[in-house]
Short mmCIF file of C-alpha atoms and ligand atoms in Angstrom, two decimals:
data_model
loop_
_atom_site.label_atom_id
_atom_site.label_comp_id
_atom_site.label_asym_id
_atom_site.label_seq_id
_atom_site.Cartn_x
_atom_site.Cartn_y
_atom_site.Cartn_z
CA MET A 1 -5.26 -19.01 14.12
CA THR A 2 -6.46 -15.96 15.54
CA ALA A 3 -7.09 -12.80 13.74
CA GLY A 4 -5.65 -9.43 14.88
CA VAL A 5 -9.14 -7.90 16.51
CA SER A 6 -9.27 -4.86 18.71
CA SER A 7 -12.49 -5.08 20.03
CA SER A 8 -12.82 -5.16 24.12
CA SER A 9 -14.21 -8.15 23.77
CA THR A 10 -13.71 -11.42 21.40
CA GLU A 11 -17.31 -11.87 21.66
CA ASP A 12 -17.87 -8.25 19.85
CA ALA A 13 -18.65 -7.90 16.18
CA PHE A 14 -15.59 -6.56 13.58
CA SER A 15 -15.98 -3.44 13.04
CA LEU A 16 -13.49 -1.90 10.65
CA GLU A 17 -13.94 1.47 11.62
CA ARG A 18 -12.41 0.94 15.42
CA TYR A 19 -9.85 -1.18 13.88
CA LEU A 20 -8.14 0.83 11.69
CA ASP A 21 -8.81 3.13 14.13
CA HIS A 22 -6.59 1.41 16.28
CA GLU A 23 -4.32 -0.02 13.66
CA ARG A 24 -3.58 3.16 12.11
CA LYS A 25 -2.40 4.49 15.41
CA GLY A 26 0.16 2.16 15.81
CA VAL A 27 1.19 2.84 12.14
CA GLU A 28 1.34 6.36 12.95
CA ALA A 29 3.61 6.18 16.19
CA ALA A 30 5.73 3.85 14.10
CA LEU A 31 6.45 6.09 11.58
CA GLU A 32 7.71 9.02 13.71
CA ALA A 33 9.61 6.80 15.39
CA ALA A 34 11.09 5.81 11.76
CA LEU A 35 11.24 9.79 10.54
CA ASP A 36 13.19 10.60 13.73
CA ARG A 37 16.10 8.45 13.25
CA LEU A 38 16.19 9.74 9.31
CA LEU A 39 15.37 13.04 8.86
CA PRO A 40 17.87 14.63 11.36
CA LEU A 41 21.03 13.34 8.91
CA LEU A 42 18.56 15.17 5.94
CA PRO A 43 18.86 19.58 5.61
CA PRO A 44 15.31 21.33 5.99
CA GLN A 45 13.63 21.60 2.64
CA VAL A 46 14.54 17.91 1.67
CA ARG A 47 13.49 17.28 5.98
CA GLU A 48 9.83 19.02 5.11
CA ALA A 49 9.35 17.20 2.05
CA VAL A 50 9.37 13.83 3.31
CA ARG A 51 8.02 14.96 7.08
CA GLN A 52 4.94 16.27 3.97
CA GLY A 53 5.13 12.88 2.14
CA VAL A 54 5.31 10.63 5.26
CA LEU A 55 2.93 12.45 7.51
CA SER A 56 0.02 13.73 5.80
CA GLY A 57 -2.67 10.94 6.29
CA GLY A 58 -3.59 8.69 4.19
CA LYS A 59 -5.71 5.01 4.64
CA ARG A 60 -1.79 3.13 5.52
CA LEU A 61 -3.36 0.37 3.66
CA ARG A 62 -0.16 -1.32 3.45
CA PRO A 63 1.46 -1.57 7.00
CA VAL A 64 -2.06 -2.45 8.20
CA LEU A 65 -2.64 -5.74 5.48
CA CYS A 66 0.96 -6.63 7.39
CA MET A 67 -0.14 -6.97 10.89
CA ALA A 68 -3.25 -8.21 10.28
CA ALA A 69 -1.51 -10.94 8.52
CA TYR A 70 0.86 -11.38 11.59
CA ARG A 71 -1.83 -11.29 13.36
CA ALA A 72 -3.83 -13.82 11.32
CA CYS A 73 -0.36 -15.79 11.52
CA GLY A 74 -0.95 -15.51 15.45
CA GLY A 75 2.23 -13.33 15.77
CA SER A 76 2.02 -11.83 19.17
CA ASP A 77 4.53 -8.64 19.15
CA ARG A 78 2.36 -5.76 17.69
CA GLU A 79 4.44 -2.66 18.44
CA GLY A 80 7.83 -4.77 16.89
CA VAL A 81 5.02 -5.38 13.73
CA ALA A 82 4.24 -1.79 13.49
CA HIS A 83 7.68 -1.20 12.76
CA VAL A 84 8.76 -4.15 10.21
CA ALA A 85 5.14 -2.45 8.77
CA ALA A 86 6.51 0.78 8.56
CA ALA A 87 8.70 0.10 5.53
CA LEU A 88 5.97 -0.35 3.71
CA GLU A 89 4.58 2.66 3.65
CA PHE A 90 7.93 4.80 3.71
CA ILE A 91 8.53 3.06 0.09
CA HIS A 92 4.97 4.23 -1.05
CA ALA A 93 5.16 7.16 0.11
CA TYR A 94 8.22 7.72 -2.21
CA SER A 95 6.25 6.12 -5.20
CA LEU A 96 2.95 8.61 -4.24
CA MET A 97 5.98 11.35 -3.80
CA HIS A 98 7.96 10.82 -7.04
CA ASP A 99 4.61 10.08 -8.94
CA ASP A 100 3.30 13.80 -8.66
CA LEU A 101 6.12 15.60 -10.02
CA PRO A 102 5.99 16.74 -13.45
CA CYS A 103 7.59 14.36 -16.10
CA MET A 104 5.68 11.86 -14.03
CA ASP A 105 1.96 13.08 -13.91
CA ASP A 106 2.47 16.15 -12.84
CA ALA A 107 -0.22 16.23 -9.68
CA PRO A 108 -1.08 19.28 -7.91
CA LEU A 109 -3.10 17.94 -5.35
CA ARG A 110 -2.91 15.02 -3.13
CA ARG A 111 -5.06 13.68 -0.04
CA GLY A 112 -6.59 17.00 -0.19
CA ARG A 113 -3.30 19.53 0.26
CA PRO A 114 -1.00 21.01 -2.30
CA THR A 115 1.55 17.54 -3.24
CA PRO A 116 5.23 18.08 -2.01
CA HIS A 117 7.00 19.26 -4.61
CA ALA A 118 4.89 21.73 -5.52
CA VAL A 119 5.03 23.17 -2.10
CA HIS A 120 9.10 22.19 -1.61
CA GLY A 121 10.00 22.08 -4.79
CA GLU A 122 10.92 19.57 -6.69
CA ALA A 123 15.01 18.96 -6.27
CA PRO A 124 13.77 18.75 -2.26
CA THR A 125 11.01 16.18 -3.11
CA VAL A 126 13.64 13.56 -5.27
CA LEU A 127 15.89 13.73 -2.71
CA GLY A 128 13.19 13.15 0.44
CA GLY A 129 11.72 10.03 -1.72
CA GLY A 130 15.11 8.84 -2.43
CA ALA A 131 16.23 9.27 1.06
CA LEU A 132 12.86 6.84 2.21
CA ILE A 133 14.09 3.98 -0.49
CA PRO A 134 17.33 2.70 1.27
CA GLY A 135 15.55 4.27 4.62
CA ALA A 136 12.31 2.00 4.37
CA HIS A 137 14.85 -1.12 3.53
CA LEU A 138 17.21 -0.44 6.70
CA HIS A 139 14.11 0.71 8.89
CA LEU A 140 13.36 -2.24 8.13
CA TRP A 141 16.25 -4.89 8.96
CA ARG A 142 16.64 -2.87 12.12
CA SER A 143 13.19 -3.51 12.76
CA ALA A 144 13.07 -7.33 12.25
CA SER A 145 16.28 -7.84 14.03
CA GLU A 146 15.03 -5.54 16.94
CA MET A 147 11.95 -8.69 16.87
CA GLY A 148 15.08 -11.14 17.13
CA LEU A 149 13.79 -12.24 14.32
CA PRO A 150 16.59 -15.19 12.75
CA PRO A 151 18.81 -13.23 10.21
CA ALA A 152 17.68 -15.66 7.05
CA ALA A 153 14.16 -14.68 8.35
CA CYS A 154 15.69 -10.87 8.93
CA ARG A 155 16.75 -11.30 5.18
CA GLU A 156 14.07 -12.43 3.38
CA LEU A 157 12.09 -9.39 4.89
CA VAL A 158 14.10 -7.02 3.05
CA ALA A 159 14.34 -9.27 0.06
CA ILE A 160 10.67 -9.11 -0.33
CA LEU A 161 10.10 -5.39 0.28
CA ALA A 162 13.15 -4.74 -2.43
CA GLN A 163 11.88 -7.07 -4.75
CA ALA A 164 7.95 -5.59 -5.21
CA ALA A 165 9.45 -1.89 -4.86
CA GLY A 166 12.04 -2.66 -7.93
CA ALA A 167 11.95 -3.48 -11.94
CA GLY A 168 10.25 -6.50 -11.19
CA GLY A 169 7.27 -4.21 -9.19
CA MET A 170 6.60 -0.95 -8.36
CA VAL A 171 9.45 0.71 -10.32
CA GLY A 172 9.12 -1.52 -13.58
CA GLY A 173 4.98 -1.33 -13.31
CA GLN A 174 5.35 2.49 -13.38
CA ALA A 175 7.62 2.56 -16.24
CA LEU A 176 4.66 0.22 -18.17
CA ASP A 177 1.56 3.18 -17.00
CA LEU A 178 3.60 5.79 -18.77
CA LEU A 179 4.47 3.34 -21.99
CA GLY A 180 1.05 3.24 -21.77
CA GLU A 181 -0.19 6.56 -21.93
CA GLY A 182 -2.28 7.09 -25.52
CA ARG A 183 -2.28 3.39 -26.19
CA ARG A 184 -5.00 1.35 -25.66
CA LEU A 185 -4.24 -1.63 -23.13
CA GLU A 186 -5.33 -5.06 -23.83
CA ARG A 187 -7.03 -6.92 -20.43
CA ASP A 188 -3.70 -9.47 -19.66
CA GLU A 189 -1.34 -5.93 -20.11
CA LEU A 190 -3.19 -3.92 -17.50
CA ASP A 191 -3.63 -6.78 -15.02
CA GLY A 192 0.17 -7.36 -15.78
CA LEU A 193 1.19 -4.11 -15.88
CA HIS A 194 -1.54 -3.17 -12.29
CA ARG A 195 0.13 -6.41 -10.87
CA ARG A 196 3.76 -4.88 -10.83
CA LYS A 197 3.00 -1.14 -9.61
CA THR A 198 -0.03 -1.58 -7.41
CA GLY A 199 -0.50 -4.91 -7.01
CA ALA A 200 3.82 -5.81 -5.93
CA LEU A 201 3.52 -3.74 -2.70
CA LEU A 202 0.29 -4.23 -1.65
CA THR A 203 1.51 -8.58 -2.06
CA ALA A 204 3.92 -8.60 -0.05
CA ALA A 205 2.44 -6.83 2.68
CA LEU A 206 1.32 -9.75 3.18
CA SER A 207 4.29 -11.94 2.66
CA MET A 208 6.16 -9.86 4.88
CA GLY A 209 3.25 -10.02 7.87
CA ALA A 210 3.57 -14.36 7.04
CA VAL A 211 7.55 -14.28 7.17
CA ALA A 212 7.69 -12.22 10.16
CA ALA A 213 5.16 -14.71 11.73
CA ARG A 214 6.84 -17.45 10.87
CA ALA A 215 4.25 -19.12 8.62
CA ASP A 216 4.03 -21.50 7.11
CA SER A 217 4.07 -22.03 3.46
CA GLN A 218 0.60 -22.96 2.97
CA VAL A 219 -0.54 -19.80 5.29
CA ARG A 220 1.93 -18.18 3.10
CA LYS A 221 1.02 -19.28 -0.18
CA ALA A 222 -3.13 -17.95 0.74
CA LEU A 223 -2.07 -14.47 2.63
CA GLU A 224 -0.40 -13.95 -1.28
CA ASP A 225 -2.94 -15.33 -3.03
CA TYR A 226 -5.22 -12.93 -1.21
CA GLY A 227 -2.86 -10.44 -1.91
CA ARG A 228 -2.43 -10.66 -5.42
CA ALA A 229 -6.72 -10.53 -5.62
CA ILE A 230 -6.89 -7.37 -3.59
CA GLY A 231 -3.98 -5.56 -5.31
CA LEU A 232 -6.08 -6.07 -8.78
CA ALA A 233 -9.32 -5.32 -6.80
CA PHE A 234 -7.29 -2.53 -5.45
CA GLN A 235 -6.51 -1.15 -8.93
CA ILE A 236 -9.71 -1.76 -10.53
CA ALA A 237 -11.92 0.14 -7.72
CA ASP A 238 -9.09 3.05 -7.77
CA ASP A 239 -9.64 3.37 -11.48
CA VAL A 240 -13.75 3.86 -10.92
CA LEU A 241 -12.76 6.37 -8.56
CA ASP A 242 -10.83 8.28 -10.70
CA ALA A 243 -14.16 8.17 -13.33
CA THR A 244 -16.87 8.64 -11.17
CA ALA A 245 -15.73 10.45 -7.74
CA ASP A 246 -14.76 14.67 -7.67
CA ALA A 247 -11.19 15.76 -6.39
CA GLN A 248 -13.04 16.95 -3.22
CA ALA A 249 -14.33 13.54 -2.37
CA LEU A 250 -10.60 11.90 -3.93
CA GLY A 251 -8.41 14.61 -2.26
CA LYS A 252 -6.91 14.22 -5.58
CA ASN A 253 -7.78 15.52 -9.37
CA PRO A 254 -9.33 12.75 -11.28
CA SER A 255 -6.01 12.05 -13.76
CA ASP A 256 -6.93 9.85 -16.25
CA ALA A 257 -8.99 10.33 -18.64
CA GLU A 258 -6.40 13.93 -19.04
CA LEU A 259 -3.26 12.02 -19.19
CA ASP A 260 -5.44 8.81 -21.75
CA LYS A 261 -4.30 6.24 -19.95
CA SER A 262 -5.75 2.71 -19.91
CA THR A 263 -7.76 2.30 -17.27
CA TYR A 264 -10.47 -0.39 -16.23
CA VAL A 265 -12.78 1.15 -16.83
CA ALA A 266 -12.28 2.33 -20.26
CA LEU A 267 -12.02 -1.40 -21.10
CA LEU A 268 -14.85 -2.96 -19.05
CA GLY A 269 -16.87 0.14 -18.13
CA VAL A 270 -17.49 1.74 -14.83
CA ASP A 271 -20.25 -1.60 -13.31
CA GLU A 272 -18.10 -4.38 -15.13
CA ALA A 273 -15.68 -2.96 -14.00
CA ARG A 274 -16.90 -2.73 -10.42
CA GLY A 275 -18.45 -6.25 -10.97
CA GLU A 276 -15.15 -7.67 -11.53
CA ALA A 277 -13.66 -5.47 -8.07
CA ARG A 278 -16.47 -8.00 -6.31
CA ARG A 279 -15.57 -11.25 -7.53
CA LEU A 280 -11.07 -10.36 -6.98
CA VAL A 281 -12.87 -10.17 -3.26
CA ARG A 282 -14.70 -13.22 -3.21
CA LEU A 283 -11.70 -15.01 -5.03
CA ALA A 284 -9.34 -13.30 -2.22
CA LEU A 285 -12.08 -14.74 0.60
CA ALA A 286 -11.61 -17.78 -0.99
CA SER A 287 -7.87 -17.70 -0.83
CA LEU A 288 -8.52 -17.53 3.16
CA GLU A 289 -10.80 -20.32 3.52
CA GLY A 290 -8.60 -22.35 0.93
CA GLY A 291 -5.58 -22.16 4.06
CA GLY A 292 -6.90 -22.41 7.04
CA VAL A 293 -6.33 -18.72 7.44
CA GLU A 294 -9.23 -17.11 10.14
CA SER A 295 -9.30 -13.28 10.59
CA PRO A 296 -12.77 -10.90 10.54
CA ALA A 297 -9.44 -8.58 9.65
CA LEU A 298 -7.96 -9.87 6.33
CA GLU A 299 -11.81 -10.55 5.41
CA ALA A 300 -13.78 -6.52 6.36
CA LEU A 301 -10.32 -5.49 4.59
CA ALA A 302 -11.10 -7.14 1.35
CA SER A 303 -14.46 -5.77 1.59
CA TYR A 304 -12.72 -1.78 2.29
CA VAL A 305 -10.27 -2.15 -0.79
CA VAL A 306 -13.36 -2.55 -3.12
CA GLU A 307 -15.89 0.13 -1.43
CA ARG A 308 -13.97 2.38 -0.35
CA GLU A 309 -14.42 6.11 -1.18
CA ARG A 310 -11.28 7.77 -1.77
C1 GRG B 1 11.56 7.25 -9.76
C2 GRG B 1 12.97 5.94 -8.83
C3 GRG B 1 12.20 6.51 -9.51
C4 GRG B 1 10.28 5.54 -9.60
C5 GRG B 1 9.22 6.06 -9.49
C6 GRG B 1 6.26 7.26 -8.83
C7 GRG B 1 6.95 5.85 -9.14
C8 GRG B 1 8.32 4.71 -9.59
C9 GRG B 1 6.32 4.41 -8.84
C10 GRG B 1 4.37 4.79 -8.40
C11 GRG B 1 3.73 4.15 -8.30
C12 GRG B 1 2.27 4.57 -7.87
C13 GRG B 1 1.93 5.45 -7.73
C14 GRG B 1 1.48 3.22 -7.42
C15 GRG B 1 0.26 3.38 -6.97
C16 GRG B 1 -0.47 2.57 -6.74
C17 GRG B 1 -1.61 3.83 -5.99
C18 GRG B 1 -3.44 3.64 -6.01
C19 GRG B 1 -1.51 4.52 -5.17
C20 GRG B 1 -2.38 5.14 -4.33
O1 GRG B 1 -2.51 4.82 -2.73
P1 GRG B 1 -3.66 5.02 -1.62
O2 GRG B 1 -4.25 4.52 -2.25
O3 GRG B 1 -2.98 5.68 -1.20
O4 GRG B 1 -3.46 3.46 -0.48
P2 GRG B 1 -2.88 6.90 0.39
O5 GRG B 1 -3.13 8.02 0.07
O6 GRG B 1 -4.29 5.79 0.95
O7 GRG B 1 -1.67 6.47 1.01
#
């Protein structure tokens, strides 16, 4: 098995910075192409809300993870998998557009600029986000078919994304998060909430990469275990950043304390939360090793998830 290393020579040390730079370019191109089909169908104000939601930067972590998993499983259609991976970012973009609305977290700032509803209005943002949900699944179906994947694999990809995004995944987790405001959640409640709200889509990225590469069940499980571990680590790191970084560094206003949310920092304190995130990264790396998955990219991404500054 070979990893998705983008360096000019496989002898080179792996550079996460160069790797991310390269992979993100592929993601941006795939997102532009996907939007070229969707945007002409929408009226201008909704179109602009979608354009901002999807193209305003962001780390592109979910598609990059999907592409890295695909390469780690021996997949070779780089362009094809970037299109598949773009569907994850459509769902992620919609979730942030809706999450920032006044009826949810009521956030004025994201990625260093006013949020889509603050610029384009609430109704266009709700509609634009709504259009991205079926748009993501249609795009995924089309992209997987164009990669030449068998119909059963195409169906499986769409089902993975729908399950991760839906009631048992991200939307259900968000509902629990809203219900938890003002309450002190226990550790298992917090884990359960975030495994759905944040972890499900991150884990789906790994599953989708594995399915697109037709990986065997042992490798797929190792990647999914890795995904579950970094999914939780990602959220813990997010809570630490919310408690310790300023708006300038984060590109958004820290909001957990203001919304009276239960967080890993509230539960464990900053130092213990950081330690827990690093423990989960070690668990993620052990999953790769246990499944025989060799991927400098996935190894480096696991550390990036917890050491990132925004
Ligand atoms: C209204 C139907 C309906 C559903 C709403 C809003 C929502 C469902 C779900 C939101 C769940 C949510 C906000 C999860 C986000 C978790 C998270 C930590 C996001 C930040 O992700 P990053 O850091 O963002 O990857 P960037 O900006 O880098 O893309």
